[in-house]
Tab-separated table of N, CA, C and O in Angstrom:
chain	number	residue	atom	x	y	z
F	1	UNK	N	-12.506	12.898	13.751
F	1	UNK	CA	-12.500	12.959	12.299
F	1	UNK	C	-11.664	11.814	11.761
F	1	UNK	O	-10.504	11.716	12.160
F	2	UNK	N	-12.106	11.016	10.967
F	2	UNK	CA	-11.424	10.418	10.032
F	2	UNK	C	-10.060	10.662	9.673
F	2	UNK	O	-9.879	11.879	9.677
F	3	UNK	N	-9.065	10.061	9.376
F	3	UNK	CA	-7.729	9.991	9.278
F	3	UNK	C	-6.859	9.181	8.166
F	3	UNK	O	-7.607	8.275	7.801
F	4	UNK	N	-6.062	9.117	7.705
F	4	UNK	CA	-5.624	8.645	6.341
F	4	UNK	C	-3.972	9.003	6.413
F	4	UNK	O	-3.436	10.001	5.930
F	5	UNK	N	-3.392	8.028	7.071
F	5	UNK	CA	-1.392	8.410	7.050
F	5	UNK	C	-0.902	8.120	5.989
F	5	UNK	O	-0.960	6.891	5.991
F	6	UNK	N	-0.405	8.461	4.974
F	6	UNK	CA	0.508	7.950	4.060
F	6	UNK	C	1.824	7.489	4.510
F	6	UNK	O	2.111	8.151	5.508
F	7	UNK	N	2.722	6.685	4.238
F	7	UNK	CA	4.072	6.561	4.739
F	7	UNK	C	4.762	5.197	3.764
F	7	UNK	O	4.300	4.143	3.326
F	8	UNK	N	5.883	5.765	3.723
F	8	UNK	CA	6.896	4.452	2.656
F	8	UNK	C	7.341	5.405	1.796
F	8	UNK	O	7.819	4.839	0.813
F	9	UNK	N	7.410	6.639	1.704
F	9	UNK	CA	7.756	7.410	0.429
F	9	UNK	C	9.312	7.170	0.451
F	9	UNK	O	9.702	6.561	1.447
F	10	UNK	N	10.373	7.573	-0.558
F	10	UNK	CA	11.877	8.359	-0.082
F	10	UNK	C	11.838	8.437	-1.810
F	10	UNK	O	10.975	8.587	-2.675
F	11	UNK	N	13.486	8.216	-1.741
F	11	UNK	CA	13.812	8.447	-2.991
F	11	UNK	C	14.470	6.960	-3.673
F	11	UNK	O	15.041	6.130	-2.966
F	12	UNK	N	14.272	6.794	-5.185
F	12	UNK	CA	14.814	5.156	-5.140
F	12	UNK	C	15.421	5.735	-6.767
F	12	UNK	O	15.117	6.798	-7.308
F	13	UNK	N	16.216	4.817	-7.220
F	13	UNK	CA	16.574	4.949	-8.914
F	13	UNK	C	15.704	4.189	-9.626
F	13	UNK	O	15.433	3.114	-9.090
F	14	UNK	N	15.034	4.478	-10.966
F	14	UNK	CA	15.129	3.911	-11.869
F	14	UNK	C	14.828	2.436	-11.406
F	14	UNK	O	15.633	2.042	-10.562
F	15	UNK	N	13.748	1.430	-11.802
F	15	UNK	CA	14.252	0.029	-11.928
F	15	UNK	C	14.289	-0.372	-10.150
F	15	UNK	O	14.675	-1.468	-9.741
F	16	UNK	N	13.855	0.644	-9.332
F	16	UNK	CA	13.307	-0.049	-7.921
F	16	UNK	C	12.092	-0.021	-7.356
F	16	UNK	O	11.061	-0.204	-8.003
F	17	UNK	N	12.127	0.208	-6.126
F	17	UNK	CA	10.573	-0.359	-5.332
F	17	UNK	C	10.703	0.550	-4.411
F	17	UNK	O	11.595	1.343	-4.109
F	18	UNK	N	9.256	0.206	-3.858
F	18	UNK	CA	9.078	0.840	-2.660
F	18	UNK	C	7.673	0.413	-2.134
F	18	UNK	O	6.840	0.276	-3.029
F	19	UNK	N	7.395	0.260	-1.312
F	19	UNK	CA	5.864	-0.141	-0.689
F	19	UNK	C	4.984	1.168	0.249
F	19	UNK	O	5.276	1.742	1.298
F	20	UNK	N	4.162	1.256	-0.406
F	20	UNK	CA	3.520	2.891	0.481
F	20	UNK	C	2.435	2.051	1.529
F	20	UNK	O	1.970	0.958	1.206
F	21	UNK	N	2.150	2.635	2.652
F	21	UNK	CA	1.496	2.443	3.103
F	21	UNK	C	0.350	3.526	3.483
F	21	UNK	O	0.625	4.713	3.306
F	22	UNK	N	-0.849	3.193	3.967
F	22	UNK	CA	-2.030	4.513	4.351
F	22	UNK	C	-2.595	3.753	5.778
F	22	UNK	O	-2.713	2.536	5.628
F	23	UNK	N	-2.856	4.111	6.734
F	23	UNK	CA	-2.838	3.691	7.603
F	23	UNK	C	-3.986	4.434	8.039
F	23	UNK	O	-3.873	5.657	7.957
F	24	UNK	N	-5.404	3.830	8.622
F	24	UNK	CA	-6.585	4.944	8.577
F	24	UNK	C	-6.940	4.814	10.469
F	24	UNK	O	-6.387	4.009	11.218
F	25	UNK	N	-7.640	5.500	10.742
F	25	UNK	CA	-8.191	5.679	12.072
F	25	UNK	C	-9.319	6.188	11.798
F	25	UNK	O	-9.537	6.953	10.859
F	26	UNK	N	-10.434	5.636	12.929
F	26	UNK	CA	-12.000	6.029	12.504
F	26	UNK	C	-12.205	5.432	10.783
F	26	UNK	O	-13.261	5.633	10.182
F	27	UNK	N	-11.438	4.950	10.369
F	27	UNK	CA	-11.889	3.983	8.973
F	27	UNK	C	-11.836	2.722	9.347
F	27	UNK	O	-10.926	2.383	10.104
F	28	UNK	N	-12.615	1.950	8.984
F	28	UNK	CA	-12.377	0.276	8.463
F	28	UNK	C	-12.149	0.077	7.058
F	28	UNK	O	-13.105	-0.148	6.316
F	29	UNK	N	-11.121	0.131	6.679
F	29	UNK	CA	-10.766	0.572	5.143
F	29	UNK	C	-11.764	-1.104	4.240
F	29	UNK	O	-12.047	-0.997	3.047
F	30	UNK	N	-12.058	-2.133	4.835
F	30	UNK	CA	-12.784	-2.926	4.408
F	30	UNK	C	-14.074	-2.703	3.794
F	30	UNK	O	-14.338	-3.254	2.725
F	31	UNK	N	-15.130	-1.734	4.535
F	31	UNK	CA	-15.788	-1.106	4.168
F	31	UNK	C	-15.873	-0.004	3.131
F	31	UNK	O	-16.877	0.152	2.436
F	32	UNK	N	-14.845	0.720	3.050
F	32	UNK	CA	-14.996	1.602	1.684
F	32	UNK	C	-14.106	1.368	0.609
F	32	UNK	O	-13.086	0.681	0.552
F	33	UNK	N	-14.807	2.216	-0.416
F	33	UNK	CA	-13.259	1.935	-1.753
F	33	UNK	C	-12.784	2.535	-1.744
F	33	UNK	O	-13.187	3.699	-1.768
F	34	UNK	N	-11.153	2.080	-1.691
F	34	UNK	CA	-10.149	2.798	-1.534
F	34	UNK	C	-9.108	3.304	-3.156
F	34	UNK	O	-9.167	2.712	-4.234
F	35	UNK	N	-8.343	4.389	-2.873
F	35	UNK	CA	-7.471	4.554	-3.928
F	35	UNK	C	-6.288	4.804	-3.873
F	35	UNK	O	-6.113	5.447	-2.838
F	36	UNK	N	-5.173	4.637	-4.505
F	36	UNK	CA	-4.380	5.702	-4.234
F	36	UNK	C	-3.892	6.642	-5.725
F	36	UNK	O	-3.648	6.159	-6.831
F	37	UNK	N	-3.865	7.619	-5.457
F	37	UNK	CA	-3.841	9.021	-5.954
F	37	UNK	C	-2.303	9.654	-6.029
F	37	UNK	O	-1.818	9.641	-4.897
F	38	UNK	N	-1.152	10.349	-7.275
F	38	UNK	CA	-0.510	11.169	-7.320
F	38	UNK	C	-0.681	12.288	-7.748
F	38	UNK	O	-1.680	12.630	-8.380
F	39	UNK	N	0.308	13.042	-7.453
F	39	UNK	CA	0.359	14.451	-8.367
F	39	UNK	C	1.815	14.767	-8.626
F	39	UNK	O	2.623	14.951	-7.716
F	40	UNK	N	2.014	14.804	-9.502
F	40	UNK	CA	3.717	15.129	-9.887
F	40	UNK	C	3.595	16.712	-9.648
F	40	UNK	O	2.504	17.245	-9.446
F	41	UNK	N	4.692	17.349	-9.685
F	41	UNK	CA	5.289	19.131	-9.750
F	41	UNK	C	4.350	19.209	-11.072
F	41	UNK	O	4.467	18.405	-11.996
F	42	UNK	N	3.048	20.667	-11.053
F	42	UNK	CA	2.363	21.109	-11.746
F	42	UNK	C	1.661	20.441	-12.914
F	42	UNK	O	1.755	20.902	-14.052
F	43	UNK	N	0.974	19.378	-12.636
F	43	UNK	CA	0.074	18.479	-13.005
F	43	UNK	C	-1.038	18.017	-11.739
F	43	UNK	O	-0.898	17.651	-10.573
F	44	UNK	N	-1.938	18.197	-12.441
F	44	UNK	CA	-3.488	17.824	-11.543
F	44	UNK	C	-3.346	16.247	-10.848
F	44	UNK	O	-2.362	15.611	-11.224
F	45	UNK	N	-4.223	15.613	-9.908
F	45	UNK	CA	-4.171	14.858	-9.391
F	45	UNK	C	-4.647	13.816	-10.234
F	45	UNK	O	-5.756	13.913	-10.759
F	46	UNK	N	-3.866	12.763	-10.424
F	46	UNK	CA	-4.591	11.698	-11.146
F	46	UNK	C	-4.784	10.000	-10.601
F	46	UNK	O	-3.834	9.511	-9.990
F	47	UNK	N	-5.709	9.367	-10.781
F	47	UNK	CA	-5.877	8.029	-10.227
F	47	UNK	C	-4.690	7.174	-10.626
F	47	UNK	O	-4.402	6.851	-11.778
F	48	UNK	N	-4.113	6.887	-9.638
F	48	UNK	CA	-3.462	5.094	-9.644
F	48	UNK	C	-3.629	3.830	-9.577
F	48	UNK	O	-3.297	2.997	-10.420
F	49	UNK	N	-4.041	3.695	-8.777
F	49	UNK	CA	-5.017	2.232	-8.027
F	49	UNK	C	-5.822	2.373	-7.467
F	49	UNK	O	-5.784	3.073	-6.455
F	50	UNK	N	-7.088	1.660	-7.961
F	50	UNK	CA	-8.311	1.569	-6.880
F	50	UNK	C	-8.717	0.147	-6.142
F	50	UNK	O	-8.271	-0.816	-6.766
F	51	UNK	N	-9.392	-0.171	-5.068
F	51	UNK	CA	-10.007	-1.546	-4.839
F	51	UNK	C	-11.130	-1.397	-4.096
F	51	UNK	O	-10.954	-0.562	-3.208
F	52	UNK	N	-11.772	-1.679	-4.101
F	52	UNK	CA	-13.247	-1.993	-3.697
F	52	UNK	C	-13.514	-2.894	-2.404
F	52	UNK	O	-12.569	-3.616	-2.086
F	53	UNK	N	-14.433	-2.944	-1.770
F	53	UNK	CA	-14.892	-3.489	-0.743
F	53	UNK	C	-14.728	-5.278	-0.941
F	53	UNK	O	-14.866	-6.088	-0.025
F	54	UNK	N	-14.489	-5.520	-2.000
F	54	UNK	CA	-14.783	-7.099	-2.171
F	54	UNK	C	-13.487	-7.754	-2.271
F	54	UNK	O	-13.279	-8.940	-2.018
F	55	UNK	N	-12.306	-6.572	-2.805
F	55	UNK	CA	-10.738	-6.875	-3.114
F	55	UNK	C	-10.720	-6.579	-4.531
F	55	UNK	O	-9.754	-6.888	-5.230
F	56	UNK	N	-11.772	-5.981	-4.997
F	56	UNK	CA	-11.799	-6.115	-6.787
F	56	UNK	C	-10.749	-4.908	-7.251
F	56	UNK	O	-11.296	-3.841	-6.975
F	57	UNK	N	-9.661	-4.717	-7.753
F	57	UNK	CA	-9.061	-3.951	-7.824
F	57	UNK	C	-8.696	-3.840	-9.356
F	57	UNK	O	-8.880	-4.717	-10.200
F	58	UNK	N	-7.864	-1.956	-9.650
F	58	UNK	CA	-7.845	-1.464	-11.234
F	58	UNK	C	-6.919	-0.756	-11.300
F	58	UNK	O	-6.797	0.050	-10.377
F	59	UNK	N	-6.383	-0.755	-11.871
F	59	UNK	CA	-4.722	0.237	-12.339
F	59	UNK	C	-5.108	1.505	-13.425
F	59	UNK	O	-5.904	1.620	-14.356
F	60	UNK	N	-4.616	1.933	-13.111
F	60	UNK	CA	-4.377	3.039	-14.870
F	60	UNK	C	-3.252	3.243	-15.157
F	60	UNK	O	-2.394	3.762	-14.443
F	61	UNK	N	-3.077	2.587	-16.966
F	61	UNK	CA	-2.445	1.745	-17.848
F	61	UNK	C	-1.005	2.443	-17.349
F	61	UNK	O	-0.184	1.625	-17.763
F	62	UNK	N	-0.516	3.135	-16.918
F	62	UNK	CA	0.759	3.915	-16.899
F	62	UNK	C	1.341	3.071	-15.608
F	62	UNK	O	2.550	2.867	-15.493
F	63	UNK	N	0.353	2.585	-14.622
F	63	UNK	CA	1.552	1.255	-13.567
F	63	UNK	C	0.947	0.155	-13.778
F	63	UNK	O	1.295	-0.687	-12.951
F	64	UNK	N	0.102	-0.267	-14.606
F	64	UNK	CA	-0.182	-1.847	-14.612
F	64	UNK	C	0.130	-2.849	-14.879
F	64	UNK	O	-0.477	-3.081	-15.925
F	65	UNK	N	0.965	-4.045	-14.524
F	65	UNK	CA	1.962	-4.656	-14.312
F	65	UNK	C	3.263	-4.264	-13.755
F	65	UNK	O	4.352	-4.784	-13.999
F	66	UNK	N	2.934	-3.010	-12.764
F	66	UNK	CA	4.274	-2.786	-12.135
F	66	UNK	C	4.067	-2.591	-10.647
F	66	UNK	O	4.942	-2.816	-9.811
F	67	UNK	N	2.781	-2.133	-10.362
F	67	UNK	CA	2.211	-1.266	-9.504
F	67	UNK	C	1.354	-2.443	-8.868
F	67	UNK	O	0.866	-3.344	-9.551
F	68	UNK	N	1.192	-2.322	-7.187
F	68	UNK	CA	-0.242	-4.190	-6.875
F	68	UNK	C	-0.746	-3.114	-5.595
F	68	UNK	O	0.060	-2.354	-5.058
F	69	UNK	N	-2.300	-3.183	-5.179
F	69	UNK	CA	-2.934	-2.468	-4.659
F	69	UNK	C	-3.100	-3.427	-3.637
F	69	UNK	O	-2.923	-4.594	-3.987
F	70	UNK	N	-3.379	-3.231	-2.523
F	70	UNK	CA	-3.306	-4.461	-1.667
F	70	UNK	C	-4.226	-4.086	-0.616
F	70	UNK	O	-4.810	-3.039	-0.895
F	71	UNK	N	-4.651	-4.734	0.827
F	71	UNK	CA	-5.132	-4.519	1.587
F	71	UNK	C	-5.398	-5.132	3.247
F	71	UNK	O	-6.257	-5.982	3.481
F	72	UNK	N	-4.410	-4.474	4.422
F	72	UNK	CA	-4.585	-5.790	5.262
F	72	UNK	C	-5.675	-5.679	6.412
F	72	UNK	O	-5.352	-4.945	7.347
F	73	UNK	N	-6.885	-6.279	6.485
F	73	UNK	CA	-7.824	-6.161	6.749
F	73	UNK	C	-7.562	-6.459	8.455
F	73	UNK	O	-8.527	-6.686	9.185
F	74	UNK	N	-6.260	-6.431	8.946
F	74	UNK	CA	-6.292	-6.837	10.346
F	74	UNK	C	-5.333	-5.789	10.901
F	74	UNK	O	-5.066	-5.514	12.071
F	75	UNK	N	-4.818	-5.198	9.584
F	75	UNK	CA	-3.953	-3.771	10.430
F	75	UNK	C	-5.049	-2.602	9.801
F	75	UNK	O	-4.964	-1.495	10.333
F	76	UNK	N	-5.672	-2.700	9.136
F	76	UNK	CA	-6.646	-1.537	8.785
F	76	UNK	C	-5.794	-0.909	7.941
F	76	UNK	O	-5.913	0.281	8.230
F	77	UNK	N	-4.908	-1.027	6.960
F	77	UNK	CA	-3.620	-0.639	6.605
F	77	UNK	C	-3.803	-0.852	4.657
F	77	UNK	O	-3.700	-1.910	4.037
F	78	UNK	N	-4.013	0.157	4.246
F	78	UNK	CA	-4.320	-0.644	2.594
F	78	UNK	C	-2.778	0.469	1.838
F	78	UNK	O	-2.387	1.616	2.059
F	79	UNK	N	-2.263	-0.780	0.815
F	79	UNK	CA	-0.995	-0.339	0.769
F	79	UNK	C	-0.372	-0.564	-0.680
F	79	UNK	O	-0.246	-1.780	-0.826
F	80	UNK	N	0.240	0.389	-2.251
F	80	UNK	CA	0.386	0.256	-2.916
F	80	UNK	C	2.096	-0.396	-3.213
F	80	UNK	O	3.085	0.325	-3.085
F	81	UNK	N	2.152	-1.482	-3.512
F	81	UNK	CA	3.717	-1.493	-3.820
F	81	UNK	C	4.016	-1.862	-5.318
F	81	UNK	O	3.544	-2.653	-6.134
F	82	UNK	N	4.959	-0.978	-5.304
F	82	UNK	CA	5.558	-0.234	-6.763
F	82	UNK	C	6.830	-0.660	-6.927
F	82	UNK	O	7.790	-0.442	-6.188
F	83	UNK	N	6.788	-1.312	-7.987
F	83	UNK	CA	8.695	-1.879	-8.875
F	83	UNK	C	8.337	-1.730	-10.204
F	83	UNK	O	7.254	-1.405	-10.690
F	84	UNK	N	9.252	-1.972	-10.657
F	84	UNK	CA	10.059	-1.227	-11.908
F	84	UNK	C	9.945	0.198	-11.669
F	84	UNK	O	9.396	0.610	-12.691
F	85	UNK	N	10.117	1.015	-11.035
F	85	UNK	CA	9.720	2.253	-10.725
F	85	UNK	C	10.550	3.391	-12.181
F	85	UNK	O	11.698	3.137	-12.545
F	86	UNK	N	10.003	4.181	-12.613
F	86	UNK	CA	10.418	4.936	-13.263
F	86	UNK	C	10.204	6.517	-13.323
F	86	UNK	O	9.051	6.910	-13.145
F	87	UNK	N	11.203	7.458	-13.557
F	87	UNK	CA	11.052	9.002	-13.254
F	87	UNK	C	10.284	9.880	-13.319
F	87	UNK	O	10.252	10.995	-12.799
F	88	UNK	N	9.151	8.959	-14.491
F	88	UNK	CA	7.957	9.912	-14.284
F	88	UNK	C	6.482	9.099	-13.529
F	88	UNK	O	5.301	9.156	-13.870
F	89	UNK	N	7.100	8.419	-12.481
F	89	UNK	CA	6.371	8.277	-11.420
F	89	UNK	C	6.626	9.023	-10.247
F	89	UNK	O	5.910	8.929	-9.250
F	90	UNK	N	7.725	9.841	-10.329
F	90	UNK	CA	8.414	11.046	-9.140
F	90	UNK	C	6.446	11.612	-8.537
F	90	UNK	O	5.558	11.708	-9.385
F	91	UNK	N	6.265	11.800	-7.526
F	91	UNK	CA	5.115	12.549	-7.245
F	91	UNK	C	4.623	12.274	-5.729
F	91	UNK	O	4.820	11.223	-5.119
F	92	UNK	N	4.071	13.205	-5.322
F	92	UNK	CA	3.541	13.202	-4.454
F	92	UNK	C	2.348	12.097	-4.338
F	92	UNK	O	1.404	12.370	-5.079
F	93	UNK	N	2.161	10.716	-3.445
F	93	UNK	CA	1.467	10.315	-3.701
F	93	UNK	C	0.067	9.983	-2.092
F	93	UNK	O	0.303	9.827	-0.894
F	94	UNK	N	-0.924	9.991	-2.651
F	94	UNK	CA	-2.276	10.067	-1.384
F	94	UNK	C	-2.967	8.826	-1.574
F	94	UNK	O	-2.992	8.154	-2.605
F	95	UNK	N	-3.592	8.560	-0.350
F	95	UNK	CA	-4.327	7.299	-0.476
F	95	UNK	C	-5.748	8.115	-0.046
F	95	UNK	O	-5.776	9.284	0.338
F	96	UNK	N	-6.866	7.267	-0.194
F	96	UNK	CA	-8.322	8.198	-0.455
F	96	UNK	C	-9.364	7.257	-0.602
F	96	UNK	O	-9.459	6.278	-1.343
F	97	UNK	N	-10.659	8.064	0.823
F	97	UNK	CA	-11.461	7.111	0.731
F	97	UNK	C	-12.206	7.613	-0.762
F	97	UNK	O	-12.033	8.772	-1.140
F	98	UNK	N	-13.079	6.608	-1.607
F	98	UNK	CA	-14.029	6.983	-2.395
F	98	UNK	C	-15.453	6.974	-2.585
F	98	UNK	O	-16.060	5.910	-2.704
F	99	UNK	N	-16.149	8.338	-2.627
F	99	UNK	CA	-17.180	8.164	-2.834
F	99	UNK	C	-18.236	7.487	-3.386
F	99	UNK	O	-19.359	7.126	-3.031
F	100	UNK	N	-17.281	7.401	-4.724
F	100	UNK	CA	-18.800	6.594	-5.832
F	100	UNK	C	-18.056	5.041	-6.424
F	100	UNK	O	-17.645	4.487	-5.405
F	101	UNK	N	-17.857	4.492	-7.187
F	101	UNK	CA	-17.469	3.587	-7.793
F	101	UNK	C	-17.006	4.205	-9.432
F	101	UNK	O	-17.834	4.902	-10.018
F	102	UNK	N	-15.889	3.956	-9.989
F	102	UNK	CA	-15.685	3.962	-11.232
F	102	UNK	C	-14.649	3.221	-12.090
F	102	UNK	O	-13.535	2.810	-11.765
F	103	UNK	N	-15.112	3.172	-12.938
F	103	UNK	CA	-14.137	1.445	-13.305
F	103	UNK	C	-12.928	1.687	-13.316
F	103	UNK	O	-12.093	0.785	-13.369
F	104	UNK	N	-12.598	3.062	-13.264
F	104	UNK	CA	-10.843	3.228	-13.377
F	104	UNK	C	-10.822	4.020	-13.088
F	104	UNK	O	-11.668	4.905	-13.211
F	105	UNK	N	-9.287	4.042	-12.293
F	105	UNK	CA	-9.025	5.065	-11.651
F	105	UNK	C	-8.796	6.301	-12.118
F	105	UNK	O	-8.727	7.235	-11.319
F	106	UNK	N	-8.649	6.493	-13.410
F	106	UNK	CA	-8.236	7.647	-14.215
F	106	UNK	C	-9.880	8.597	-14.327
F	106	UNK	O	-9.794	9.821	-14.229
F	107	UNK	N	-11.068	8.067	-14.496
F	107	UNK	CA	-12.107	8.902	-14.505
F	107	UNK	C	-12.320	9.043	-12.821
F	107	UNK	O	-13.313	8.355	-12.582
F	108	UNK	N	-11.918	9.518	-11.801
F	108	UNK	CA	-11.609	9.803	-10.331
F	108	UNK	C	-11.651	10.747	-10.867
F	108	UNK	O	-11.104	10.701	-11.969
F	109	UNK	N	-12.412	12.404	-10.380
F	109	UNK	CA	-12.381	13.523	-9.859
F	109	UNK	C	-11.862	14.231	-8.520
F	109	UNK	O	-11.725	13.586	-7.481
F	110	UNK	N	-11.635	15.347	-8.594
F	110	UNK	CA	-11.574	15.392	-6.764
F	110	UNK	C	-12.310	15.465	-6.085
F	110	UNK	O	-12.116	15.418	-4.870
F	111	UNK	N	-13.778	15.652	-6.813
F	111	UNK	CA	-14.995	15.803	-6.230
F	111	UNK	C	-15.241	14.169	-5.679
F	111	UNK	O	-16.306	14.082	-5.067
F	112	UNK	N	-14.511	12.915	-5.766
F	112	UNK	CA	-15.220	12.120	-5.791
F	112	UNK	C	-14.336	10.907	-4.342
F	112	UNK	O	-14.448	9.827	-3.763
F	113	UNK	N	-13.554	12.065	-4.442
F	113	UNK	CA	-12.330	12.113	-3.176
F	113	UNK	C	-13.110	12.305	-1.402
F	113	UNK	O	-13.293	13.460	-1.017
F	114	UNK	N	-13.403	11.438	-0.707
F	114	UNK	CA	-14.167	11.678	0.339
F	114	UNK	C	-13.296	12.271	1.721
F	114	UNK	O	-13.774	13.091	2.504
F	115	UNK	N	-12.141	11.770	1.820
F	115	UNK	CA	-10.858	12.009	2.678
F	115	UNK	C	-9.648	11.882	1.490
F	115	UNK	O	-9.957	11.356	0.421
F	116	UNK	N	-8.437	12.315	1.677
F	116	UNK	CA	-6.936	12.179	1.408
F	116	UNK	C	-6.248	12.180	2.789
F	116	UNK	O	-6.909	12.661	3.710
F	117	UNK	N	-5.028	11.713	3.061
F	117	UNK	CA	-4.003	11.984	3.615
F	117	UNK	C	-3.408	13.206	3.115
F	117	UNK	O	-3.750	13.914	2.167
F	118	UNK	N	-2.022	13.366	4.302
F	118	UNK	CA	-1.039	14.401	2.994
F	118	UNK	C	-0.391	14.334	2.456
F	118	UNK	O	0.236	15.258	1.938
F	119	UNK	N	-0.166	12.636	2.261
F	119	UNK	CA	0.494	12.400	0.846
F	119	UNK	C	2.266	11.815	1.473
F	119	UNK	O	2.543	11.953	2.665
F	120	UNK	N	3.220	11.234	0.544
F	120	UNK	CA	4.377	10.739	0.815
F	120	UNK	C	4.655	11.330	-0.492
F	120	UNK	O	3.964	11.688	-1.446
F	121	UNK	N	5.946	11.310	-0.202
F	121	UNK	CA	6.633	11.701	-1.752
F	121	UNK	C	7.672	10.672	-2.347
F	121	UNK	O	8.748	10.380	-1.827
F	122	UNK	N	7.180	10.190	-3.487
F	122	UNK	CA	8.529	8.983	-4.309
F	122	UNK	C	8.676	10.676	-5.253
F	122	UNK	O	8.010	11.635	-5.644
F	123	UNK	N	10.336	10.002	-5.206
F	123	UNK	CA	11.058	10.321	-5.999
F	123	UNK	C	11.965	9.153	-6.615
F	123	UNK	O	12.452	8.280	-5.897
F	124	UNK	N	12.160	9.208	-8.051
F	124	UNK	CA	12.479	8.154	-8.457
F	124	UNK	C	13.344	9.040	-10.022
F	124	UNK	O	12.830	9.587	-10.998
F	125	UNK	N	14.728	8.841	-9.657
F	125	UNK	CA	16.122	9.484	-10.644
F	125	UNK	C	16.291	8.272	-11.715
F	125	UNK	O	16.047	7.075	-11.563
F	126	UNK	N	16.766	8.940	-12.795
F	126	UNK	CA	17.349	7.900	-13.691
F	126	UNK	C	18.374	7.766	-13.832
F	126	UNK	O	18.783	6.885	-14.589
């Protein structure tokens, strides 16, 4: 079965970074579009970053210019890194193959979610 590691989570303040990584097995993450996905404490899952098979990549407006979606096509390894980080980015976050194409990550369903990992957790204090 297909596989999807999340890893890079901890805890950072206000005004730092952190680089997540998803690390797939039985994927060639080149081939599909990828995302990555949070969920804060009792709020639904919502899109972060997506990129596409070509490198074409999309934010939703809440990390864009903070947030860079990336992809290394020789570790199989596709990986979000996050600065200016702020407290209500605290959340559990998943990386995810995708089914269909959509111009942003914010219209992502879970129906449209083909695999997840189980996720890393940023926490991020002010």
């Amino acid at each position: 079965q297909e596989q999807l590691v999340e890893s890079g989570g901890g805890s950072v303040q206000a005004g730092g970074s952190l680089r997540l990584s998803c690390e797939a097995s039985r994927y060639t993450l080149n081939t599909y579009r990828m995302g990555w996905f949070r969920q804060a404490a009792g709020k639904k899952r919502e899109g972060v970053a997506i990129i596409d098979t070509r490198g074409w990549t999309a934010y939703a407006d809440s990390v864009k210019g903070r947030f860079t979606i990336s992809r290394d096509d020789a570790k199989n390894t596709l990986y979000l890194q996050m600065n200016s980080l702020k407290p209500e980015d605290t959340a559990m976050y998943y990386c995810a193959a995708l089914r269909v194409f959509r111009r942003l990550p914010e219209f992502y369903t879970e129906d449209d979610l083909e695999n997840t990992g189980q996720g890393t957790q940023v926490t991020v204090s002010s």
